Protein backbone atom coordinates (compact mmCIF):
# COMPACT_ATOMS: atom_id res chain seq x y z
CA UNK A 1 0.00 0.00 0.00
CA UNK A 2 1.98 2.96 -1.26
CA UNK A 3 1.85 5.93 -1.55
CA UNK A 4 0.00 6.49 1.69
CA UNK A 5 -2.41 9.27 2.45
CA UNK A 6 -3.09 9.65 6.14
CA UNK A 7 -5.92 11.54 7.79
CA UNK A 8 -6.59 12.22 11.45
CA UNK A 9 -10.14 10.90 11.95
CA UNK A 10 -11.15 11.42 15.56
CA UNK A 11 -9.89 11.83 19.12
CA UNK A 12 -12.28 9.59 21.04
CA UNK A 13 -12.65 9.94 24.80
CA UNK A 14 -15.67 7.71 24.88
CA UNK A 15 -16.62 4.38 23.26
CA UNK A 16 -19.52 6.10 21.47
CA UNK A 17 -17.05 8.20 19.48
CA UNK A 18 -15.15 5.24 18.05
CA UNK A 19 -15.39 5.12 14.25
CA UNK A 20 -17.46 2.27 12.81
CA UNK A 21 -15.51 -0.96 12.61
CA UNK A 22 -14.15 -1.45 9.13
CA UNK A 23 -10.54 -1.72 8.07
CA UNK A 24 -7.89 -3.59 10.08
CA UNK A 25 -6.57 -1.56 13.02
CA UNK A 26 -3.12 -1.35 14.55
CA UNK A 27 -3.02 0.07 18.05
CA UNK A 28 0.03 1.59 19.73
CA UNK A 29 0.32 1.07 23.47
CA UNK A 30 2.93 1.81 26.09
CA UNK A 31 3.96 3.88 29.07
CA UNK A 32 3.63 7.65 28.91
CA UNK A 33 6.52 9.23 27.06
CA UNK A 34 7.71 5.94 25.53
CA UNK A 35 7.32 7.45 22.06
CA UNK A 36 3.97 6.19 20.72
CA UNK A 37 2.98 9.38 18.95
CA UNK A 38 6.53 9.91 17.61
CA UNK A 39 6.61 6.38 16.23
CA UNK A 40 3.29 6.88 14.43
CA UNK A 41 4.55 10.12 12.91
CA UNK A 42 7.77 8.41 11.86
CA UNK A 43 5.83 5.58 10.20
CA UNK A 44 3.72 8.09 8.30
CA UNK A 45 6.47 10.57 7.55
CA UNK A 46 4.21 13.36 8.79
CA UNK A 47 3.18 14.89 12.08
CA UNK A 48 -0.39 13.74 12.67
CA UNK A 49 -0.03 12.49 16.26
CA UNK A 50 0.75 14.96 19.04
CA UNK A 51 4.23 14.63 20.52
CA UNK A 52 5.22 16.22 23.80
CA UNK A 53 8.05 16.12 26.30
CA UNK A 54 5.40 16.22 29.04
CA UNK A 55 4.22 12.68 29.79
CA UNK A 56 0.51 12.08 29.48
CA UNK A 57 -0.01 14.24 26.43
CA UNK A 58 -2.34 11.82 24.65
CA UNK A 59 -5.59 11.48 26.63
CA UNK A 60 -7.93 10.11 24.02
CA UNK A 61 -7.91 7.20 21.59
CA UNK A 62 -6.86 8.79 18.33
CA UNK A 63 -7.80 7.14 15.06
CA UNK A 64 -5.76 7.84 11.93
CA UNK A 65 -7.05 6.52 8.61
CA UNK A 66 -4.66 5.40 5.88
CA UNK A 67 -5.69 5.54 2.24
CA UNK A 68 -4.07 4.29 -0.93
CA UNK A 69 -5.56 7.20 -2.90
CA UNK A 70 -6.17 10.77 -1.69
CA UNK A 71 -9.94 10.91 -2.35
CA UNK A 72 -10.81 7.42 -1.21
CA UNK A 73 -13.80 7.31 1.15
CA UNK A 74 -12.98 4.33 3.35
CA UNK A 75 -9.53 3.86 4.87
CA UNK A 76 -7.52 0.74 3.96
CA UNK A 77 -6.29 0.52 7.51
CA UNK A 78 -6.20 2.52 10.72
CA UNK A 79 -3.43 3.41 13.13
CA UNK A 80 -4.65 4.00 16.67
CA UNK A 81 -2.72 6.13 19.18
CA UNK A 82 -3.66 5.36 22.79
CA UNK A 83 -3.05 7.22 26.06
CA UNK A 84 0.04 6.12 27.96
CA UNK A 85 0.08 4.45 31.34
CA UNK A 86 2.47 3.92 34.21
CA UNK A 87 3.65 7.43 34.90
CA UNK A 88 3.32 8.20 38.63
CA UNK A 89 1.93 11.74 38.37
CA UNK A 90 -0.85 10.91 35.99
CA UNK A 91 -1.35 7.22 36.54
CA UNK A 92 -4.39 7.71 38.77
CA UNK A 93 -6.23 9.72 36.16
CA UNK A 94 -5.30 7.35 33.38
CA UNK A 95 -6.23 4.30 35.43
CA UNK A 96 -9.62 5.87 36.01
CA UNK A 97 -10.01 6.24 32.25
CA UNK A 98 -8.67 2.78 31.46
CA UNK A 99 -11.90 0.87 32.25
CA UNK A 100 -14.06 3.53 30.59
CA UNK A 101 -12.80 3.28 27.05
CA UNK A 102 -9.30 1.84 26.76
CA UNK A 103 -10.07 -1.61 28.12
CA UNK A 104 -13.33 -1.88 26.12
CA UNK A 105 -11.38 -0.91 23.02
CA UNK A 106 -8.73 -3.60 23.58
CA UNK A 107 -11.22 -6.25 24.61
CA UNK A 108 -14.08 -5.71 22.22
CA UNK A 109 -12.81 -4.10 19.07
CA UNK A 110 -13.30 -6.80 16.42
CA UNK A 111 -11.17 -5.10 13.79
CA UNK A 112 -8.15 -4.64 16.06
CA UNK A 113 -5.62 -6.71 14.17
CA UNK A 114 -2.52 -6.14 16.27
CA UNK A 115 -1.55 -4.39 19.52
CA UNK A 116 1.90 -2.87 19.15
CA UNK A 117 3.43 -2.57 22.63
CA UNK A 118 6.14 0.04 22.92
CA UNK A 119 8.83 -0.35 25.57
CA UNK A 120 11.65 2.18 26.01
CA UNK A 121 14.89 0.31 25.26
CA UNK A 122 16.70 2.64 27.72
CA UNK A 123 14.52 1.83 30.71
CA UNK A 124 14.73 -1.36 32.82
CA UNK A 125 11.78 -3.80 32.76
CA UNK A 126 8.62 -2.24 34.22
CA UNK A 127 5.78 -3.94 36.06
CA UNK A 128 3.20 -1.85 34.17
CA UNK A 129 4.45 -3.20 30.83
CA UNK A 130 4.32 -6.73 32.19
CA UNK A 131 0.70 -6.09 33.27
CA UNK A 132 -0.24 -4.92 29.79
CA UNK A 133 1.44 -7.93 28.17
CA UNK A 134 -0.40 -10.28 30.52
CA UNK A 135 -3.66 -8.46 29.83
CA UNK A 136 -3.18 -8.88 26.07
CA UNK A 137 -2.23 -12.53 26.46
CA UNK A 138 -5.28 -13.24 28.60
CA UNK A 139 -7.54 -11.41 26.13
CA UNK A 140 -6.09 -13.52 23.32
CA UNK A 141 -4.86 -10.45 21.44
CA UNK A 142 -2.08 -10.71 18.90
CA UNK A 143 0.68 -8.32 19.96
CA UNK A 144 4.15 -7.23 18.93
CA UNK A 145 6.72 -5.60 21.21
CA UNK A 146 8.83 -2.70 19.95
CA UNK A 147 11.83 -1.23 21.80
CA UNK A 148 11.79 2.55 21.28
CA UNK A 149 14.48 5.27 21.28
CA UNK A 150 17.06 2.76 20.05
CA UNK A 151 19.19 5.70 18.83
CA UNK A 152 20.20 6.39 22.45
CA UNK A 153 22.03 3.06 22.77
CA UNK A 154 24.67 1.64 20.50
CA UNK A 155 25.51 -1.87 19.34
CA UNK A 156 26.09 -4.21 22.27
CA UNK A 157 24.28 -2.03 24.77
CA UNK A 158 21.14 -2.04 22.67
CA UNK A 159 21.32 -5.80 22.16
CA UNK A 160 21.81 -6.42 25.87
CA UNK A 161 18.97 -4.10 26.82
CA UNK A 162 16.57 -5.78 24.40
CA UNK A 163 17.66 -9.24 25.55
CA UNK A 164 17.00 -8.31 29.17
CA UNK A 165 13.57 -6.89 28.31
CA UNK A 166 12.51 -9.92 26.28
CA UNK A 167 13.74 -12.29 29.00
CA UNK A 168 11.98 -10.41 31.81
CA UNK A 169 8.73 -10.06 29.89
CA UNK A 170 8.88 -13.62 28.58
CA UNK A 171 8.55 -12.68 24.92
CA UNK A 172 10.50 -14.05 21.98
CA UNK A 173 11.23 -10.91 20.02
CA UNK A 174 11.55 -7.16 20.41
CA UNK A 175 11.84 -4.99 17.34
CA UNK A 176 14.27 -2.08 17.84
CA UNK A 177 12.93 1.26 16.63
CA UNK A 178 14.05 4.86 16.48
CA UNK A 179 11.67 7.61 15.47
CA UNK A 180 14.73 9.84 15.28
CA UNK A 181 16.74 7.82 12.73
CA UNK A 182 13.98 5.68 11.20
CA UNK A 183 15.68 2.44 12.29
CA UNK A 184 13.13 -0.41 12.36
CA UNK A 185 10.63 1.48 10.22
CA UNK A 186 10.71 -0.90 7.24
CA UNK A 187 10.46 -3.97 9.49
CA UNK A 188 7.49 -2.56 11.37
CA UNK A 189 5.72 -1.63 8.13
CA UNK A 190 6.31 -5.18 6.93
CA UNK A 191 4.69 -6.59 10.10
CA UNK A 192 1.70 -4.25 9.67
CA UNK A 193 1.19 -4.91 5.97
CA UNK A 194 1.53 -8.63 6.40
CA UNK A 195 -1.25 -8.67 9.00
CA UNK A 196 -3.43 -6.17 7.16
CA UNK A 197 -3.48 -8.54 4.20
CA UNK A 198 -4.73 -11.50 6.26
N1 LIG B 1 15.94 10.08 21.14
C1 LIG B 1 14.67 9.76 20.86
N2 LIG B 1 13.65 10.44 21.44
C2 LIG B 1 12.37 10.09 21.14
C3 LIG B 1 12.09 9.03 20.23
N3 LIG B 1 10.75 8.89 20.14
C4 LIG B 1 10.20 9.82 20.97
N4 LIG B 1 11.16 10.55 21.58
C5 LIG B 1 10.95 11.66 22.53
O1 LIG B 1 10.21 11.18 23.66
C6 LIG B 1 9.25 12.14 24.11
C7 LIG B 1 7.85 11.54 24.16
O2 LIG B 1 7.42 11.23 22.86
P1 LIG B 1 5.87 10.99 22.49
O3 LIG B 1 5.87 10.46 21.10
O4 LIG B 1 5.06 12.18 22.79
O5 LIG B 1 5.51 9.82 23.54
P2 LIG B 1 4.07 9.17 23.84
O6 LIG B 1 4.35 7.75 24.16
O7 LIG B 1 3.14 9.45 22.73
O8 LIG B 1 3.65 9.94 25.16
P3 LIG B 1 2.15 10.10 25.81
O9 LIG B 1 1.22 10.54 24.72
O10 LIG B 1 2.38 11.14 26.85
O11 LIG B 1 1.79 8.79 26.39
C8 LIG B 1 9.38 13.34 23.17
O12 LIG B 1 10.22 14.29 23.79
C9 LIG B 1 10.04 12.74 21.94
O13 LIG B 1 10.78 13.69 21.20
C10 LIG B 1 13.21 8.34 19.61
O14 LIG B 1 13.07 7.41 18.80
N5 LIG B 1 14.46 8.76 19.96
MG1 LIG C 1 1.25 10.30 22.72
Coordinates of C-alpha atoms in Angstrom, one line a residue, residues 63-130:
X63 CA -7.8 7.1 15.1
X64 CA -5.8 7.8 11.9
X65 CA -7.0 6.5 8.6
X66 CA -4.7 5.4 5.9
X67 CA -5.7 5.5 2.2
X68 CA -4.1 4.3 -0.9
X69 CA -5.6 7.2 -2.9
X70 CA -6.2 10.8 -1.7
X71 CA -9.9 10.9 -2.4
X72 CA -10.8 7.4 -1.2
X73 CA -13.8 7.3 1.1
X74 CA -13.0 4.3 3.3
X75 CA -9.5 3.9 4.9
X76 CA -7.5 0.7 4.0
X77 CA -6.3 0.5 7.5
X78 CA -6.2 2.5 10.7
X79 CA -3.4 3.4 13.1
X80 CA -4.7 4.0 16.7
X81 CA -2.7 6.1 19.2
X82 CA -3.7 5.4 22.8
X83 CA -3.0 7.2 26.1
X84 CA 0.0 6.1 28.0
X85 CA 0.1 4.4 31.3
X86 CA 2.5 3.9 34.2
X87 CA 3.7 7.4 34.9
X88 CA 3.3 8.2 38.6
X89 CA 1.9 11.7 38.4
X90 CA -0.9 10.9 36.0
X91 CA -1.3 7.2 36.5
X92 CA -4.4 7.7 38.8
X93 CA -6.2 9.7 36.2
X94 CA -5.3 7.3 33.4
X95 CA -6.2 4.3 35.4
X96 CA -9.6 5.9 36.0
X97 CA -10.0 6.2 32.3
X98 CA -8.7 2.8 31.5
X99 CA -11.9 0.9 32.3
X100 CA -14.1 3.5 30.6
X101 CA -12.8 3.3 27.0
X102 CA -9.3 1.8 26.8
X103 CA -10.1 -1.6 28.1
X104 CA -13.3 -1.9 26.1
X105 CA -11.4 -0.9 23.0
X106 CA -8.7 -3.6 23.6
X107 CA -11.2 -6.3 24.6
X108 CA -14.1 -5.7 22.2
X109 CA -12.8 -4.1 19.1
X110 CA -13.3 -6.8 16.4
X111 CA -11.2 -5.1 13.8
X112 CA -8.2 -4.6 16.1
X113 CA -5.6 -6.7 14.2
X114 CA -2.5 -6.1 16.3
X115 CA -1.6 -4.4 19.5
X116 CA 1.9 -2.9 19.1
X117 CA 3.4 -2.6 22.6
X118 CA 6.1 0.0 22.9
X119 CA 8.8 -0.3 25.6
X120 CA 11.7 2.2 26.0
X121 CA 14.9 0.3 25.3
X122 CA 16.7 2.6 27.7
X123 CA 14.5 1.8 30.7
X124 CA 14.7 -1.4 32.8
X125 CA 11.8 -3.8 32.8
X126 CA 8.6 -2.2 34.2
X127 CA 5.8 -3.9 36.1
X128 CA 3.2 -1.9 34.2
X129 CA 4.5 -3.2 30.8
X130 CA 4.3 -6.7 32.2

